[in-house]
Short mmCIF file of C-alpha atoms in Angstrom, two decimals:
data_model
loop_
_atom_site.label_atom_id
_atom_site.label_comp_id
_atom_site.label_asym_id
_atom_site.label_seq_id
_atom_site.Cartn_x
_atom_site.Cartn_y
_atom_site.Cartn_z
CA UNK H 1 147.53 104.77 116.58
CA UNK H 2 146.88 101.72 114.46
CA UNK H 3 147.93 101.81 110.84
CA UNK H 4 145.47 103.59 108.59
CA UNK H 5 143.95 105.61 111.46
CA UNK H 6 145.85 108.81 110.70
CA UNK H 7 144.04 109.26 107.37
CA UNK H 8 140.56 108.71 108.89
CA UNK H 9 138.21 111.70 109.14
CA UNK H 10 137.59 113.21 112.57
CA UNK H 11 134.05 111.74 112.77
CA UNK H 12 135.33 108.24 112.02
CA UNK H 13 137.93 108.57 114.77
CA UNK H 14 135.17 109.62 117.19
CA UNK H 15 133.08 106.57 116.24
CA UNK H 16 136.09 104.29 116.75
CA UNK H 17 136.78 105.81 120.17
CA UNK H 18 133.10 105.40 121.12
CA UNK H 19 133.25 101.73 120.12
CA UNK H 20 136.43 101.23 122.17
CA UNK H 21 134.88 102.96 125.20
CA UNK H 22 131.93 100.54 124.98
CA UNK H 23 134.31 97.55 125.07
CA UNK H 24 134.22 96.67 121.36
CA UNK H 25 137.75 95.57 120.56
CA UNK H 26 137.27 94.02 117.12
CA UNK H 27 134.85 95.03 114.38
CA UNK H 28 134.70 95.15 110.62
CA UNK H 29 135.79 98.42 109.02
CA UNK H 30 132.38 98.94 107.46
CA UNK H 31 130.81 99.20 110.95
CA UNK H 32 132.39 102.64 111.33
CA UNK H 33 130.92 103.72 107.99
CA UNK H 34 127.49 102.39 108.94
CA UNK H 35 127.53 104.33 112.21
CA UNK H 36 128.63 107.46 110.36
CA UNK H 37 125.79 107.10 107.88
CA UNK H 38 123.28 106.64 110.72
CA UNK H 39 124.73 109.62 112.54
CA UNK H 40 124.60 111.90 109.47
CA UNK H 41 121.09 110.79 108.52
CA UNK H 42 119.83 111.45 112.05
CA UNK H 43 121.42 114.91 112.11
CA UNK H 44 119.95 115.80 108.71
CA UNK H 45 116.49 114.58 109.74
CA UNK H 46 116.55 116.57 112.99
CA UNK H 47 117.77 119.74 111.31
CA UNK H 48 115.22 119.40 108.49
CA UNK H 49 112.43 119.02 111.04
CA UNK H 50 113.79 122.00 113.00
CA UNK H 51 113.76 124.09 109.83
CA UNK H 52 110.11 123.12 109.20
CA UNK H 53 109.19 124.09 112.78
CA UNK H 54 111.04 127.39 112.44
CA UNK H 55 109.27 128.23 109.17
CA UNK H 56 105.92 127.31 110.72
CA UNK H 57 106.60 129.67 113.63
CA UNK H 58 107.51 132.45 111.16
CA UNK H 59 111.13 132.72 112.30
CA UNK H 60 113.94 133.72 109.97
CA UNK H 61 116.38 131.12 111.28
CA UNK H 62 116.51 127.94 113.35
CA UNK H 63 117.02 128.40 117.09
CA UNK H 64 117.67 126.03 119.99
CA UNK H 65 113.97 125.53 120.75
CA UNK H 66 113.31 124.33 117.19
CA UNK H 67 116.09 121.74 117.45
CA UNK H 68 114.83 120.57 120.87
CA UNK H 69 111.31 120.21 119.50
CA UNK H 70 112.61 118.25 116.48
CA UNK H 71 114.59 115.90 118.72
CA UNK H 72 111.62 115.40 121.03
CA UNK H 73 109.26 114.64 118.13
CA UNK H 74 111.77 112.19 116.66
CA UNK H 75 112.10 110.47 120.04
CA UNK H 76 108.31 110.25 120.42
CA UNK H 77 107.96 108.90 116.89
CA UNK H 78 110.87 106.43 117.01
CA UNK H 79 110.59 105.08 120.53
CA UNK H 80 107.41 104.25 122.35
CA UNK H 81 107.06 103.24 125.96
CA UNK H 82 105.34 99.95 126.75
CA UNK H 83 102.04 100.24 128.59
CA UNK H 84 102.12 100.02 132.39
CA UNK H 85 102.19 96.58 133.99
CA UNK H 86 98.70 97.00 135.46
CA UNK H 87 97.21 97.64 132.02
CA UNK H 88 98.91 94.54 130.62
CA UNK H 89 97.68 92.40 133.52
CA UNK H 90 94.11 93.62 133.05
CA UNK H 91 94.27 92.83 129.33
CA UNK H 92 95.64 89.36 130.10
CA UNK H 93 92.86 88.69 132.64
CA UNK H 94 90.19 89.71 130.14
CA UNK H 95 91.71 87.55 127.41
CA UNK H 96 92.15 84.54 129.69
CA UNK H 97 88.48 84.60 130.79
CA UNK H 98 87.59 82.93 127.49
CA UNK H 99 88.55 79.23 127.68
CA UNK H 100 90.44 77.58 124.86
CA UNK H 101 88.40 75.30 122.57
CA UNK H 102 88.47 71.58 123.34
CA UNK H 103 90.64 69.44 121.10
CA UNK H 104 88.29 67.18 119.11
CA UNK H 105 91.05 65.30 117.29
CA UNK H 106 93.37 62.67 118.60
CA UNK H 107 96.67 63.30 120.24
CA UNK H 108 99.39 65.23 118.48
CA UNK H 109 99.39 68.28 116.30
CA UNK H 110 96.48 68.56 113.84
CA UNK H 111 97.80 68.77 110.28
CA UNK H 112 96.19 70.51 107.31
CA UNK H 113 94.69 68.49 104.44
CA UNK H 114 97.23 66.78 102.20
CA UNK H 115 96.45 69.02 99.20
CA UNK H 116 97.46 72.06 101.26
CA UNK H 117 100.86 70.69 102.23
CA UNK H 118 104.18 70.61 100.44
CA UNK H 119 104.07 66.85 99.95
CA UNK H 120 101.47 66.95 97.17
CA UNK H 121 102.64 66.99 93.52
CA UNK H 122 104.42 70.21 92.83
CA UNK H 123 105.75 69.71 89.32
CA UNK H 124 104.67 68.39 85.96
CA UNK H 125 106.62 66.65 83.22
CA UNK H 126 105.74 67.11 79.58
CA UNK H 127 106.24 63.78 77.82
CA UNK H 128 105.71 63.80 74.04
CA UNK H 129 103.29 61.16 72.73
CA UNK H 130 104.50 59.52 69.53
CA UNK H 131 101.95 58.79 66.86
CA UNK H 132 101.71 55.16 66.00
CA UNK H 133 103.80 54.10 63.03
CA UNK H 134 100.85 53.15 60.76
CA UNK H 135 99.25 56.58 60.99
CA UNK H 136 102.62 58.17 60.29
CA UNK H 137 103.24 56.00 57.23
CA UNK H 138 99.75 56.75 55.89
CA UNK H 139 100.28 60.50 56.15
CA UNK H 140 103.65 60.20 54.41
CA UNK H 141 102.08 58.15 51.57
CA UNK H 142 99.30 60.70 51.10
CA UNK H 143 101.76 63.59 50.99
CA UNK H 144 103.90 61.90 48.31
CA UNK H 145 100.87 60.90 46.20
CA UNK H 146 99.34 64.42 46.13
CA UNK H 147 102.01 67.08 45.90
CA UNK H 148 101.22 70.16 47.89
CA UNK H 149 100.74 73.41 46.00
CA UNK H 150 100.64 75.60 49.07
CA UNK H 151 103.44 77.95 50.05
CA UNK H 152 103.88 76.30 53.46
CA UNK H 153 107.14 74.46 54.00
CA UNK H 154 106.75 70.72 54.47
CA UNK H 155 107.80 69.36 57.84
CA UNK H 156 109.21 65.85 57.81
CA UNK H 157 109.47 65.86 61.58
CA UNK H 158 107.18 63.50 63.49
CA UNK H 159 104.38 65.47 65.16
CA UNK H 160 103.99 65.00 68.87
CA UNK H 161 101.34 65.97 71.35
CA UNK H 162 102.56 66.66 74.86
CA UNK H 163 101.26 64.57 77.72
CA UNK H 164 101.38 66.03 81.22
CA UNK H 165 102.35 63.68 84.02
CA UNK H 166 102.76 64.57 87.67
CA UNK H 167 104.18 62.49 90.47
CA UNK H 168 103.36 62.86 94.15
CA UNK H 169 106.52 63.09 96.21
CA UNK H 170 105.25 60.97 99.09
CA UNK H 171 103.62 58.18 97.07
CA UNK H 172 105.07 54.67 97.10
CA UNK H 173 106.13 53.26 93.78
CA UNK H 174 104.62 49.96 92.61
CA UNK H 175 107.08 47.09 92.42
#
């Protein structure tokens, strides 16, 4: 045995031998754990369904028929057979009776309008607008001439109003 295999549980050894019998020589160690989880979950689901069927039938315990019914219902629910070939051919004939619409545009693939594509502006920059210096100096002069009696703290920071600017990604820049 390979190193580390002697401390594996019996179920993990079975999964490894199944993988080897199917021709899988190399795999990650977590593959064994994933198969074990799938195996345990399937067994729990089947036995839970069998218990429900047994209780519905008024039995005291689960028997073989309950387990068979649970497996069959899980198979019917999980796997579905494709429809017969004749049914598919008939559906295809009915669908193909309607002709495709004529292409009114030019050659090539018709594209959606530019505003619906990813090449239109997709971001905005906020650029602060500075007040002109005269207006700023006038407000400073007025504040020093009439002292404020309010409780609000005085801000000496220049006030700015944001200006939103967006740039289209595909537009050419003027030179």
